[in-house]
Every structure is written in C-alpha cells, then in structure tokens.
Short mmCIF file of C-alpha atoms and ligand atoms in Angstrom, two decimals:
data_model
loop_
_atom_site.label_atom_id
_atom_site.label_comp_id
_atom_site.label_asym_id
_atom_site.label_seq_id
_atom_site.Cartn_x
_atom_site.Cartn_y
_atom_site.Cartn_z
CA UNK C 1 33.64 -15.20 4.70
CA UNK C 2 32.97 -12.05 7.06
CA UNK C 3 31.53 -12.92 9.99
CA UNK C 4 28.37 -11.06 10.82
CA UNK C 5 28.63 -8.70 13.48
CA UNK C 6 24.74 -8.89 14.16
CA UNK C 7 22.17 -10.46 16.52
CA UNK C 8 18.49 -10.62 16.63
CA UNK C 9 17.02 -9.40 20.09
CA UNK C 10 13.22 -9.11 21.43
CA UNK C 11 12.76 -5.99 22.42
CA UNK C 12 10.28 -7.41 25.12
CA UNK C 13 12.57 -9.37 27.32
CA UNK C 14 15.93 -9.17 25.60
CA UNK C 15 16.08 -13.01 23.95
CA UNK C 16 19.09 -12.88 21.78
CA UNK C 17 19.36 -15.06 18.33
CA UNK C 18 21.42 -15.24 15.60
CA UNK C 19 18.60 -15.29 12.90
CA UNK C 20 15.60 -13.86 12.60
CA UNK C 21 12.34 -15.50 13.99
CA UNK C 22 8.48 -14.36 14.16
CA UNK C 23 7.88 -15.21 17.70
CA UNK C 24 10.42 -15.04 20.76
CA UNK C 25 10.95 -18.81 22.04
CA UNK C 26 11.12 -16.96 25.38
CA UNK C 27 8.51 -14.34 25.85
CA UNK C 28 5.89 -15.48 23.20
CA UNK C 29 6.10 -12.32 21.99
CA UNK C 30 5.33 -12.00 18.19
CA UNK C 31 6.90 -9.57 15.59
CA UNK C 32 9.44 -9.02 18.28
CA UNK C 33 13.18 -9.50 17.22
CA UNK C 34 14.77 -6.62 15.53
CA UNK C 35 18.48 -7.02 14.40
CA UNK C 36 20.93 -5.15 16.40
CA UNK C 37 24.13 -5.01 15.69
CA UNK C 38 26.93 -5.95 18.39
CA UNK C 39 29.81 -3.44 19.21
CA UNK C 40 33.17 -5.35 19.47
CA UNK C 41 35.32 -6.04 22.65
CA UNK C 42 34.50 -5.07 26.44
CA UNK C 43 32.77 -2.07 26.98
CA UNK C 44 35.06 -0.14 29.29
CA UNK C 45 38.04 -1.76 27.52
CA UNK C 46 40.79 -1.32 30.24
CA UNK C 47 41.84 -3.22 33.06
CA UNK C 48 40.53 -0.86 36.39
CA UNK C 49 40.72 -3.13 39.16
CA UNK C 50 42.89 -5.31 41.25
CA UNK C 51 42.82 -7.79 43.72
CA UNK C 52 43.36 -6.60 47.44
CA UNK C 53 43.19 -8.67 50.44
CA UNK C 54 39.97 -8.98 52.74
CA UNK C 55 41.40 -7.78 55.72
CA UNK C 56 43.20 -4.68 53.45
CA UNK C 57 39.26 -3.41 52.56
CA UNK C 58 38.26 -0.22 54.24
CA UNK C 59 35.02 -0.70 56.68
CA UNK C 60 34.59 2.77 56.74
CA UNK C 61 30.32 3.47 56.81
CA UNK C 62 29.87 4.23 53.19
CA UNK C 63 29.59 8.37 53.08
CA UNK C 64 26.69 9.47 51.52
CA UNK C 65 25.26 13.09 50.06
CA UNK C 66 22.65 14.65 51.28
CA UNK C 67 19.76 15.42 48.78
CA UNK C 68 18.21 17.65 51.43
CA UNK C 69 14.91 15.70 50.36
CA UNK C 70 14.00 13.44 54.01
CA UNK C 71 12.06 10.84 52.12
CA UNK C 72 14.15 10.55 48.87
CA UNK C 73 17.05 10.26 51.48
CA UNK C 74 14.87 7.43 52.89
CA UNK C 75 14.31 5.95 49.60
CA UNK C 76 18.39 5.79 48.82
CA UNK C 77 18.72 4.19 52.07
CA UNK C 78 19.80 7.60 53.35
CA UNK C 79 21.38 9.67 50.85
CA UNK C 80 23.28 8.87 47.92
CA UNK C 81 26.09 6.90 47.83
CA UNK C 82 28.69 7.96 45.22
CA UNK C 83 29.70 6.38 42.29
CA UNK C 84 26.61 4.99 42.28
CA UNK C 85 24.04 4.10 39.38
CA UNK C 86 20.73 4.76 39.85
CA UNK C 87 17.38 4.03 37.82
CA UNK C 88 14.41 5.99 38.47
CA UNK C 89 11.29 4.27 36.53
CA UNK C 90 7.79 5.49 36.49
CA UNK C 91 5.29 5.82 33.89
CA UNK C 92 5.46 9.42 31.83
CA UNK C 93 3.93 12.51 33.14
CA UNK C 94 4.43 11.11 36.70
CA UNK C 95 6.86 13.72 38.06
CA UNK C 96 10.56 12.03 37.54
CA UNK C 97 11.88 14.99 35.67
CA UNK C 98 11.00 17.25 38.06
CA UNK C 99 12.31 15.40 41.05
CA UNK C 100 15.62 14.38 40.03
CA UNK C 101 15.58 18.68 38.40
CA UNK C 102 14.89 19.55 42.13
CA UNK C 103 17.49 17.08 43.72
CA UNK C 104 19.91 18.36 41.12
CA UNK C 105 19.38 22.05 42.27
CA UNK C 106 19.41 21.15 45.87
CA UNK C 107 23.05 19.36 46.80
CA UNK C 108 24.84 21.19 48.49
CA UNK C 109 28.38 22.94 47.48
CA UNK C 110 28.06 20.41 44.63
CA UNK C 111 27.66 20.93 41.10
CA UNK C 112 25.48 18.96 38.78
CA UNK C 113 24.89 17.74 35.33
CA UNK C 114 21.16 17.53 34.02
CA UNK C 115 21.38 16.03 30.53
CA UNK C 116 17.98 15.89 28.87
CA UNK C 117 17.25 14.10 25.32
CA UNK C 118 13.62 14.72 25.74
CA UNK C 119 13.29 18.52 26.50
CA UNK C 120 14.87 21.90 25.90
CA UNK C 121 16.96 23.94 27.79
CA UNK C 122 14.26 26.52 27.78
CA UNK C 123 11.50 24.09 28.69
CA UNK C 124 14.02 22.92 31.53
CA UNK C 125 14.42 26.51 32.86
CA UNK C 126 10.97 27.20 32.87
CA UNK C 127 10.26 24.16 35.40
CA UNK C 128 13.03 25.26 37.68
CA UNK C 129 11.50 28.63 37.97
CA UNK C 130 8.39 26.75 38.69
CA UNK C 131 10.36 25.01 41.50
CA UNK C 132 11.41 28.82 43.24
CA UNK C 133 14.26 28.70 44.66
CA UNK C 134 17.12 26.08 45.76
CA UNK C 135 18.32 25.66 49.02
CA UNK C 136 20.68 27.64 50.45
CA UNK C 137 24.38 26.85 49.63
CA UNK C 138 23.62 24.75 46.66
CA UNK C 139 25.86 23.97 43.88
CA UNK C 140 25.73 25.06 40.17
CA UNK C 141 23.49 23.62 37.70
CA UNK C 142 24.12 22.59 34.12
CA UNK C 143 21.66 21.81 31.61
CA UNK C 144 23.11 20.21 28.32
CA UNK C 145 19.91 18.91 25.93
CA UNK C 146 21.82 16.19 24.01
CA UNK C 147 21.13 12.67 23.56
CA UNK C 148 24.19 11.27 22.52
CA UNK C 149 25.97 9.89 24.97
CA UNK C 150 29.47 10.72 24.05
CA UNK C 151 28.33 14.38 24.13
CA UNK C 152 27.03 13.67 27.74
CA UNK C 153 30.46 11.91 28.84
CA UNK C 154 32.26 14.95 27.23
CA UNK C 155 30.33 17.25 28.92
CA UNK C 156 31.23 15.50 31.92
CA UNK C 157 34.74 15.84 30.74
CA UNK C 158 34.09 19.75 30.71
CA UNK C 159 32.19 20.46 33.53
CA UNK C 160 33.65 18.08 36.27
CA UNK C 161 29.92 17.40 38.32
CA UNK C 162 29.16 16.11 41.25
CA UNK C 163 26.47 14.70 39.74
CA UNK C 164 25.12 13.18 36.82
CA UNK C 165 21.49 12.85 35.36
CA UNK C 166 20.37 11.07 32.24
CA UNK C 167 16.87 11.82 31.16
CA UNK C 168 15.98 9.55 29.67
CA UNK C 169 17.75 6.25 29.41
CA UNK C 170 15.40 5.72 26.06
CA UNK C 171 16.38 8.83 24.38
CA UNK C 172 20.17 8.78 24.90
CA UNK C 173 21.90 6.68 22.44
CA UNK C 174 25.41 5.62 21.67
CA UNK C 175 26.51 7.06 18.00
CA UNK C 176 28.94 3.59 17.95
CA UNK C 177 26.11 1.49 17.71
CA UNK C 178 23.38 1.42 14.51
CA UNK C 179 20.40 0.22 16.26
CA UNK C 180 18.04 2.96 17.10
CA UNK C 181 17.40 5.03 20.68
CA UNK C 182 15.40 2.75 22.94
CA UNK C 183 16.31 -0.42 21.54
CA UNK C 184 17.66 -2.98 23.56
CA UNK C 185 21.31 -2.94 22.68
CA UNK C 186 21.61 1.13 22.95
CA UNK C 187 19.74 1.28 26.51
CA UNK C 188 21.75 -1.41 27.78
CA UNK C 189 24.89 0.16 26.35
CA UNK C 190 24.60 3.38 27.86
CA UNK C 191 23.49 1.55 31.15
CA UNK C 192 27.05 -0.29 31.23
CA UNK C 193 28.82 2.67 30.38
CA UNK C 194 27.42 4.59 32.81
CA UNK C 195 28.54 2.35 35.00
CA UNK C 196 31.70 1.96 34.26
CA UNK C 197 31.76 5.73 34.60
CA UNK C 198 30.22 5.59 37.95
CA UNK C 199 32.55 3.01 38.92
CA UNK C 200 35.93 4.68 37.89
CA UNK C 201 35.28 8.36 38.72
CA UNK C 202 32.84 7.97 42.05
CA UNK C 203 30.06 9.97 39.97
CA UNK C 204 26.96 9.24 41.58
CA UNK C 205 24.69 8.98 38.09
CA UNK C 206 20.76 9.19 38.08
CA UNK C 207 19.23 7.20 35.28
CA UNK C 208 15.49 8.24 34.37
CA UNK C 209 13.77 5.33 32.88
CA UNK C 210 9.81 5.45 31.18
CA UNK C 211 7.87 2.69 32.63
CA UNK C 212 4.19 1.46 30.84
CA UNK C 213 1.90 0.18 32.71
CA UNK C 214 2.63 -3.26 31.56
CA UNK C 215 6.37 -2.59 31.88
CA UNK C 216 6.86 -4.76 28.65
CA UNK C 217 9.10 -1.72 26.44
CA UNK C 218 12.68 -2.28 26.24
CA UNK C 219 14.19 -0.46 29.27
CA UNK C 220 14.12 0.21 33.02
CA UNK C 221 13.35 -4.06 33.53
CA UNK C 222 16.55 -5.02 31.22
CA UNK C 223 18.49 -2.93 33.89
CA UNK C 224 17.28 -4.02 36.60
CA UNK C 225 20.39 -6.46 37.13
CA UNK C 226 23.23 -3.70 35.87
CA UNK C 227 22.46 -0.79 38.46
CA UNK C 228 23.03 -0.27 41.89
CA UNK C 229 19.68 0.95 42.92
CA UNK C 230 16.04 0.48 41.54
CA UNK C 231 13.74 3.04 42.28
CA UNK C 232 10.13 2.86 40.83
CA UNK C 233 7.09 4.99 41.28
CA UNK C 234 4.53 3.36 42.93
CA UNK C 235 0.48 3.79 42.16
CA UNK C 236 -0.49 5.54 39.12
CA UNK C 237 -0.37 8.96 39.88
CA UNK C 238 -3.48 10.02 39.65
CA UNK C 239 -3.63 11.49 43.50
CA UNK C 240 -1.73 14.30 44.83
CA UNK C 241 0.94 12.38 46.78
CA UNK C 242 3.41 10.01 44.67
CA UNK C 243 5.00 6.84 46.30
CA UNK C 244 8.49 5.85 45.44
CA UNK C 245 9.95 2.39 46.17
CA UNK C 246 13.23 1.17 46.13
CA UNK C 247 13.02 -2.42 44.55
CA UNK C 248 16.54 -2.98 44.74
CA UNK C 249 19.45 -1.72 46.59
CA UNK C 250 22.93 -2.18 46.83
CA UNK C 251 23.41 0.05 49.66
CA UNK C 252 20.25 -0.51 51.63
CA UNK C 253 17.19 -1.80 52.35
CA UNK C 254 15.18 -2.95 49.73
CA UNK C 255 11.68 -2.19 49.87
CA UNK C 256 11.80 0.90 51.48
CA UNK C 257 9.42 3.75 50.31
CA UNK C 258 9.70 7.41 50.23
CA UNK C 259 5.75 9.39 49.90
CA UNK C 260 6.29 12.97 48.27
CA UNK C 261 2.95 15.41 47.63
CA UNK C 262 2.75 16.87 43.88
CA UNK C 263 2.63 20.43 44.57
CA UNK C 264 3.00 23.58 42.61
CA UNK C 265 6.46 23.88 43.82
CA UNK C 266 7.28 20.29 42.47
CA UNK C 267 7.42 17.36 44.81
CA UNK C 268 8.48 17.84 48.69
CA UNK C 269 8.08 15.38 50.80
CA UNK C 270 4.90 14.36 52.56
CA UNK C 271 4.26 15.89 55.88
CA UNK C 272 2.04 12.81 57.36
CA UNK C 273 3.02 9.62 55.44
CA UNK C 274 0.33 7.64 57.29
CA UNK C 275 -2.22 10.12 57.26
CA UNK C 276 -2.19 9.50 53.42
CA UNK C 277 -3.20 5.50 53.50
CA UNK C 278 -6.32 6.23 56.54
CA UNK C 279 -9.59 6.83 56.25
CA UNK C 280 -11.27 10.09 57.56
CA UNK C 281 -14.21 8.95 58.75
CA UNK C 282 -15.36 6.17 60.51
CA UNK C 283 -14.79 2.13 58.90
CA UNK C 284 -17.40 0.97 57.08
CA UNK C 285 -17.88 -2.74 56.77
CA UNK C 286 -14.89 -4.41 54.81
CA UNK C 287 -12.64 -2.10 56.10
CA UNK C 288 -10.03 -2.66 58.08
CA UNK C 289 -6.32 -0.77 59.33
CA UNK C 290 -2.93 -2.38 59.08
CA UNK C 291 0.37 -1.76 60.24
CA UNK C 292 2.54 -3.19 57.95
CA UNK C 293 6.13 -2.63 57.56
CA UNK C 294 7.42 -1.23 54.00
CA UNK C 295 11.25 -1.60 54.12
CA UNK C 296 12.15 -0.10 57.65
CA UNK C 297 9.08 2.11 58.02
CA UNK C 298 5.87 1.23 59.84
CA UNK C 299 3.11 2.65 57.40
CA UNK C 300 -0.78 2.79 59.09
CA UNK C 301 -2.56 1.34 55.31
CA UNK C 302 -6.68 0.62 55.56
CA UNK C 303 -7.57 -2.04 53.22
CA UNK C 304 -11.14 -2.80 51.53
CA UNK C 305 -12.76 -5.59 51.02
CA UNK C 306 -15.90 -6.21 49.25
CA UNK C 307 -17.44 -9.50 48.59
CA UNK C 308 -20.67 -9.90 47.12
CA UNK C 309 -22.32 -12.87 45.70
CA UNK C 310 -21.28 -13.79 42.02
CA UNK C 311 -23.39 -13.35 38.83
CA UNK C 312 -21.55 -15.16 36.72
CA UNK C 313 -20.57 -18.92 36.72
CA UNK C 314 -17.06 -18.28 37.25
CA UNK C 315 -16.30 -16.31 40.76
CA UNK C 316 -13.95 -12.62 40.86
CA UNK C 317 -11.09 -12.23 42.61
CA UNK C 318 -9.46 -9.14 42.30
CA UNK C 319 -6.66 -7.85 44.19
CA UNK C 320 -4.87 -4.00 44.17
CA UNK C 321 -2.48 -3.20 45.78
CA UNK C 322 -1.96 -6.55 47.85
CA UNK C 323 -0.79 -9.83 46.53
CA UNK C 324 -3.23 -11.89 44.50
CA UNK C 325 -2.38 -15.57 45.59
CA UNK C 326 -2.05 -14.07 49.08
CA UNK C 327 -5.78 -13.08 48.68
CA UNK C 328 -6.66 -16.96 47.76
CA UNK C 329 -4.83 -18.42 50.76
CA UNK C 330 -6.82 -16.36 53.11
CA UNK C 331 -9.67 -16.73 51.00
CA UNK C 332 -8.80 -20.86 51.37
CA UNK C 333 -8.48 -20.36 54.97
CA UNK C 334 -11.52 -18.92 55.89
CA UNK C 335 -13.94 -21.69 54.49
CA UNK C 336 -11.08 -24.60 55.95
CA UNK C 337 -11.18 -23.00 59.21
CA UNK C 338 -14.10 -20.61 60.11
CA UNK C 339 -16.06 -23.36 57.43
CA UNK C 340 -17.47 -20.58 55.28
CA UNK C 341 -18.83 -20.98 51.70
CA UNK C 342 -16.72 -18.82 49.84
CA UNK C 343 -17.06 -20.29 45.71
CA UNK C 344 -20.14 -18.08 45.35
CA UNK C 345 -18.48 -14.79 45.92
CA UNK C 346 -17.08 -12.35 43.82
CA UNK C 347 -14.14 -11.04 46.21
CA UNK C 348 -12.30 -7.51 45.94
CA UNK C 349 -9.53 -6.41 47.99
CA UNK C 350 -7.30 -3.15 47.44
CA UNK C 351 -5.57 -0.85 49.45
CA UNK C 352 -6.22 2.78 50.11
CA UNK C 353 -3.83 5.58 48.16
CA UNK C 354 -2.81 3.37 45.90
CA UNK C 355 0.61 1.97 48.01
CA UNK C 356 1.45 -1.60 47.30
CA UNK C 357 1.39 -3.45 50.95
CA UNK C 358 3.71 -6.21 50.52
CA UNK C 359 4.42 -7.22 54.03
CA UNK C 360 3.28 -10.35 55.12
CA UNK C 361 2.19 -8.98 58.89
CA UNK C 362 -0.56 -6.96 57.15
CA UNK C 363 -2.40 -10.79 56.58
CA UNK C 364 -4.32 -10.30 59.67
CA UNK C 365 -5.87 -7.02 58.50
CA UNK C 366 -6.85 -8.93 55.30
CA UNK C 367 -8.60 -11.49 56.51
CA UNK C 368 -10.57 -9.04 58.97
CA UNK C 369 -11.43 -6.95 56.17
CA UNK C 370 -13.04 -10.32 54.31
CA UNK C 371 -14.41 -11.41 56.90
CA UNK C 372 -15.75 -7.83 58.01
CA UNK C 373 -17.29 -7.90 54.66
CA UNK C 374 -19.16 -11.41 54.60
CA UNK C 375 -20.85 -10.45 57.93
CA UNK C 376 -21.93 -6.84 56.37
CA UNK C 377 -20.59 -5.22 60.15
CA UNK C 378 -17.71 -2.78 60.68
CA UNK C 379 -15.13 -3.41 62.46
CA UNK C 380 -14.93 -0.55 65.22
CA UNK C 381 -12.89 2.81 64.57
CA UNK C 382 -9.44 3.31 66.25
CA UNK C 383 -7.95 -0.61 65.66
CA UNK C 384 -5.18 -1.81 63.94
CA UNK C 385 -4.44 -5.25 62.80
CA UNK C 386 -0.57 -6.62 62.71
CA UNK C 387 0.01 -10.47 62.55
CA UNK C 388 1.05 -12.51 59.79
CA UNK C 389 -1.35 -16.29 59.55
CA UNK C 390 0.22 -19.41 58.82
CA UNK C 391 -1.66 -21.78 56.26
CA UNK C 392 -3.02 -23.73 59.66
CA UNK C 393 -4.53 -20.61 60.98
CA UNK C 394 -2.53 -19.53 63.45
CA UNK C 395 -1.45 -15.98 64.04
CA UNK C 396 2.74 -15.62 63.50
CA UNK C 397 4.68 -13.18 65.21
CA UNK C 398 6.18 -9.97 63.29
CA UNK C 399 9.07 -8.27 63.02
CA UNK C 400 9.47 -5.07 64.39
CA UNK C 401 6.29 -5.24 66.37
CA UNK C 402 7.32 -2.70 69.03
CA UNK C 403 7.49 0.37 65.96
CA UNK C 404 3.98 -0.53 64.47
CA UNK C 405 2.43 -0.48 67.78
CA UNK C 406 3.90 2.98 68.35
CA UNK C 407 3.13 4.24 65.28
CA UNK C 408 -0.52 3.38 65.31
CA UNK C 409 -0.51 5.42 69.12
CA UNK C 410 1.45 8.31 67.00
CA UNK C 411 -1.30 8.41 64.37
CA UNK C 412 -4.41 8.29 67.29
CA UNK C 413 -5.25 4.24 67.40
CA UNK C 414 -6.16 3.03 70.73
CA UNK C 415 -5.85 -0.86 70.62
CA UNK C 416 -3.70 -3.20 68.29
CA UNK C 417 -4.41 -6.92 67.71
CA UNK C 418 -1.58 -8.12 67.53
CA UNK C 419 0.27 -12.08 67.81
CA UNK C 420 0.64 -12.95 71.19
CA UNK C 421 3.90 -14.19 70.09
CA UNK C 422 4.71 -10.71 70.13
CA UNK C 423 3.79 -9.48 73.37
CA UNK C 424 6.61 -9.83 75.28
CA UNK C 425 8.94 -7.66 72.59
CA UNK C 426 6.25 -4.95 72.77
CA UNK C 427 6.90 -2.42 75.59
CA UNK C 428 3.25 -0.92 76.93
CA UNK C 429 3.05 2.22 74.84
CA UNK C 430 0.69 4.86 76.70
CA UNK C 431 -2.99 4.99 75.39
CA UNK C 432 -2.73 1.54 73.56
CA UNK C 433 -4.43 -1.48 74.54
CA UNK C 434 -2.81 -4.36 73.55
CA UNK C 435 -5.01 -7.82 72.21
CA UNK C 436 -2.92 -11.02 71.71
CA UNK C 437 -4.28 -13.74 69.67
CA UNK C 438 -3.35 -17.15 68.98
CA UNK C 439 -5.57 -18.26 65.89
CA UNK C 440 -8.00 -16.71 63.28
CA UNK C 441 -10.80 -18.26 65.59
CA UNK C 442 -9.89 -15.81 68.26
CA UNK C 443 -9.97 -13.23 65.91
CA UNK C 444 -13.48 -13.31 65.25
CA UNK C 445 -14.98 -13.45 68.46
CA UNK C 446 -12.55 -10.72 69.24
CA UNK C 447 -13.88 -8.15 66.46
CA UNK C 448 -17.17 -9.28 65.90
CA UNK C 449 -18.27 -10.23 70.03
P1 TYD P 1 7.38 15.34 34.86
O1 TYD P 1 8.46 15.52 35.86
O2 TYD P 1 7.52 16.06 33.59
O3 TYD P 1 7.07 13.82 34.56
P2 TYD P 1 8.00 12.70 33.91
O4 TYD P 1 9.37 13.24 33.78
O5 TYD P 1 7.87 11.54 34.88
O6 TYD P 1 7.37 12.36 32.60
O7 TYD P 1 6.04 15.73 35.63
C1 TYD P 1 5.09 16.39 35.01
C2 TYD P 1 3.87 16.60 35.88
O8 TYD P 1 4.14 17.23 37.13
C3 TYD P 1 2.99 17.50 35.12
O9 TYD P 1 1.72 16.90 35.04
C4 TYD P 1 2.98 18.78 35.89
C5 TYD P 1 3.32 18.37 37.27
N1 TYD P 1 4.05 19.39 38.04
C6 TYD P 1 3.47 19.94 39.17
O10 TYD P 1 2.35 19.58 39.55
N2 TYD P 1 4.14 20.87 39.91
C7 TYD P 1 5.39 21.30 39.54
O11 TYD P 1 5.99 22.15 40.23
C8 TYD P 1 5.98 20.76 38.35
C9 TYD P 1 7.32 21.20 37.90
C10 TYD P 1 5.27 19.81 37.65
MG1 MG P 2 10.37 13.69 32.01
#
C-alpha cells in the first residue's frame, strides 16, 4: 500500500497528526486541522557545512550594514548582519511595507530585492515617490510582484542583491507544496528556505510577517524559533510614533526598541524618544515617571494608575502595557506591608504611548503610582522612580543605574528615587538630587511627607 504523504496540522499552533480530529489536543482549538501535505527529504538537500576546530573560528566583530535608519540600526543591534533572516511582524496597515521599502532604498552602494505578493509594482512606486528621495549613494532597487517563491529565488538568481525582502511571508508560497498560501506548512517552508538561502549566500533577507491582535493566524509565532531576529511592532498604531522591539536576537540584545514617527515621508526615526512616553503638564494623582531600561536604552515612561472602589462583586484588575501578575504582587504588597485594604478596588494601570515597560526596575514607579492613586494626591512634577521591590518589600538595586539617572537630568528631572543599593555606582550628575531608599515604607513618607 502507498504510504500517505500527508499530515493534519492546526493552523493555530502548528500540532501535527496523522488523522484528522475536530479539536487540537494542544491548543483547544476547534475546526482547526487542515491536511497538508509533506514535501519529501531535507529542505536544502545538500551537505553545506563542515566541522572546523574552535580555536580555527574567526572572532572577527561581526560586520554589519548600515541602514542609515539610527533607531532601526538600534533595533538590529546596530545594523544588519548579513546572511541573516529577519521577521518583521506587526498588525496590517501599521507601516512595515513602507519601512523595510525605505530601508531597501536607503543602503548604501548596495542593491536590493523588494518582492511583494500583496501589491503592484505600480502601487509600490507610488509609495516610494511618497518617500522623496533616497539617500545619497544608494544602491539600485528592484521590485518583482510575485508570490511564488521559486520566482523570488530566481530573481535572486538574476539580479544578484544585496538584499532581500519578502512581503509577505503569508502571501509567498512554494509551487512544490499543495497546501494553500498562509498555511502552516507553506509559511514555514519558505521560512527554512530562506534560510538556507541566507545561510549559504550571506543574503541578509527581511521577512514581513501580518500579526492579529491575538497573534493566533498561522505565521510570524511558528517562526519565531527558525529566524535570526524577531522584530515586532509594538502598541497598536493608532499614534503618530510606532515602537519596534526586537523579541529575539541572534546578534544582539534582545529587548531593545527602536521609536520611529509616521510621517508623510514614511517613518524616520524619532527625534526625542523619551519625550514621547512624558506627560506635558504637570502629574496628576496616579501618575508617576519611570526610568526603566528597554534592552540597552534608558526610556523616561509615566505610568497611570487609577483605583477606584468596585461596583461589582468581583474586583478589576487591568493592566496595559505592564505585566499583569506584576500588578498583583505589588498590589499583594501594599495591603501585607503598608496594611491597606485593597479587595474593594477596581485597579488600572497602563503606560503612556502605548510602549510595553517590561523592566523590572520600573516596580518602584508602579507601586507609587497605586499608591499615589489610593491617597487621591500627586506625586510632585520633575521625579523619577527606578528600583525594582522584592516580595518582602525592600527596594533592589538596578542595573545600569548610572544611564537612567542621566537620562532623566537629559530630559529636565531634578531628583531620582532610586535603591540605595545603587548609590555608590551612580556618579553625582549636575542638577539631580539623588534619594536612596531601603523599603516601600520609606517610600511613602518620602513622596507623600
Ligand atoms: P503600510 O506600510 O502599508 O503597512 P503594512 O505593510 O504594515 O500593512 O503602511 C500603511 C500606512 O502608513 C497607511 O495608513 C499610510 C501610512 N503612510 C504614511 O503615513 N506616510 C507615508 O509616507 C506612507 C508611505 C504611508
Ligand atoms: Mg504591507
């Protein structure tokens, strides 16, 4: 008997089984296995690499291009590195076709590939005249509007880039396998082969990838683990400034963010990343300013806090933009040790501009802005919080303490409460008075005398 050549795979988190079933075991997702059919062999095929000896490996700094873009140089961990594969998600409309159109016009003496299964030629021209023009010294641009990707790779073949962009890794589709564009099995098959391209040519390749808002479609998450680099679009879009972070990075630090403004010349890079996250006019209650460190950049962020008592039987908690359980162990902290009644309260918590703070040192600023809240009084202009609480209450030392304290000066703060842990790594910085504290007890006598 032939053996079937054919698998069943959720399309939601990529569960693979030979028959069919109505609900993924894994996922719970229902209606969610569609039959794909597997190609045969290794993709690649060929042996490409050999052993070498540790000592034999170059330690040369990796060299990277310059995309003449500061903060999407930032983002890449400073520049691209080639033969490297890299994922751009972000939901649709949000501006990744015309970044990755303006970085493709930009490198210089380099020419680049833009392959587009989702608009015309035309439709690409007419947002590169939008752009005006490229830098000076830039390389040639070619446009090809074909999904296929054995048309892209022999375009590749024709044009010899320096460069290579996909757009988008749910349109392009592999004519050797049945299943249709966006499924599972084509968008990690023209992943891996774009890879392997990457790999054996040095190519640097830019994969554009459509995010939801739940993230759930077949796509950018299944890749996650294949490419070198991860870079999502941050908030949802609806301001003028866009944030990009890279969640994963073989070549740098993870975490790191890159803030662009929208403009009618496409997206250039924000002139005062800070300035975006801070509030223009004096704190109201709940409010407070943190310096909190988003891969190896000290970003001034003023959260919000409102808590107000509950009409319902079951309290809200409701975090954006900082980290939900994070929000309960403060929460858990301030009735254990300041021994305030917190079940009754609805509690909101979200940061300004729409950046995700995930650093840990921005837990002071948190509990200040709960706490600001619950006593209805505002915590006075021209402070920043940095300290990171343990579950006993006391206030941890930070990394990099030395940068956030100079960039709140930079951005006009006068005094930082900071761990007094800290203190000795933190040179004075003119203009700044510096307020070490021990516990979240201090704390409150400290802000609210
Ligand atoms: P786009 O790059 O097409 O989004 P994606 O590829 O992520 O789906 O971005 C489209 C949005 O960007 C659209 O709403 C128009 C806006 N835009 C500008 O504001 N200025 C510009 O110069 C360009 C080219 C687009
Ligand atoms: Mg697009």
């Amino acid at each position: 008997m032939e053996k079937r050549n054919s698998v069943f795979e959720c399309q939601e988190c990529g569960y693979a089984s030979p028959k069919w079933l109505g609900r993924c075991p894994d996922c719970g997702g229902w209606n969610s296995l569609v039959e794909e059919r597997r190609e045969r062999g290794r993709p690649g095929g060929k042996r490409t690499a050999r052993p070498a000896r540790l000592g034999d490996i170059s330690t040369e700094a990796i060299p990277r291009i310059d995309t003449r873009n500061p903060e999407f140089n930032r983002t890449l961990g400073g520049g691209i590195v080639p033969g490297s594969l890299i994922l751009l998600g972000g939901e649709p409309g949000v501006g990744k076709s015309t970044l990755l159109l303006q970085i493709a016009r930009s490198l210089e003496g380099m020419s680049v590939l833009y392959a587009s299964g989702e608009e015309s030629m035309q439709q690409i021209r007419l947002r590169a005249d939008r752009l005006g023009e490229p830098p000076a010294g830039a390389g040639e641009l070619y446009l090809l509007a074909d999904s296929s990707l054995e048309g892209i790779l022999a375009a590749v073949e024709e044009v010899k880039p320096g460069a290579l962009v996909v757009d988008s890794v749910q349109t392009a589709c592999s004519e050797s396998l049945e299943s249709a564009p966006g499924s599972m099995s084509q968008v990690r098959h023209v992943a891996v082969t774009l890879l392997n391209l990457a790999k054996r040519t040095h190519l640097p390749v830019f994969l554009i990838g459509h995010v939801t808002k739940d993230g759930a479609i077949a796509g950018p998450k299944a890749l996650e683990h294949i490419v070198d680099v991860v870079l999502y679009f941050e908030g949802e879009g609806k301001r003028n400034h866009r944030i990009i972070r890279a969640v994963k990075n073989r070549f740098g630090a993870a975490n790191e963010v890159g803030i662009f403004e929208m403009t009618s010349r496409g997206l250039l890079p924000a002139a005062n990343p800070s300035g975006l996250f801070l509030p223009d006019r004096e704190l109201s209650a709940g409010s407070s300013v943190v310096c909190a460190l988003e891969g190896t950049r000290p970003l001034l962020v003023e959260i919000q806090a409102l808590v107000v008592a509950t009409q319902y039987s079951n309290a809200r908690r409701v975090a954006d933009g900082v980290n939900y359980n994070r929000i309960s162990v403060l929460v858990a902290m301030l009735e254990k040790r300041l021994g305030v009644q917190m079940t009754g309260s609805d509690i909101y918590v979200s940061t300004a501009g729409g950046i995700e703070v995930n650093d840990p040192g921005a837990d002071l600023g948190l509990f200040a802005a709960i706490f600001g809240s619950l006593r209805n009084r505002p915590i006075a202009s021209r402070t920043v919080f940095v300290g990171e609480l343990s579950l006993s209450g006391d206030v941890r030392p930070v990394p990099q303490a030395h940068l956030r304290v100079r960039e709140a000066a930079a951005m006009g703060f006068s005094r930082v409460i900071l761990p007094a842990g800290n203190l000795p790594l933190v040179d004075p910085v003119g203009g700044i008075e510096l307020e070490p504290i021990d516990t979240v007890a201090e704390l409150t006598e400290l802000i609210f005398p």
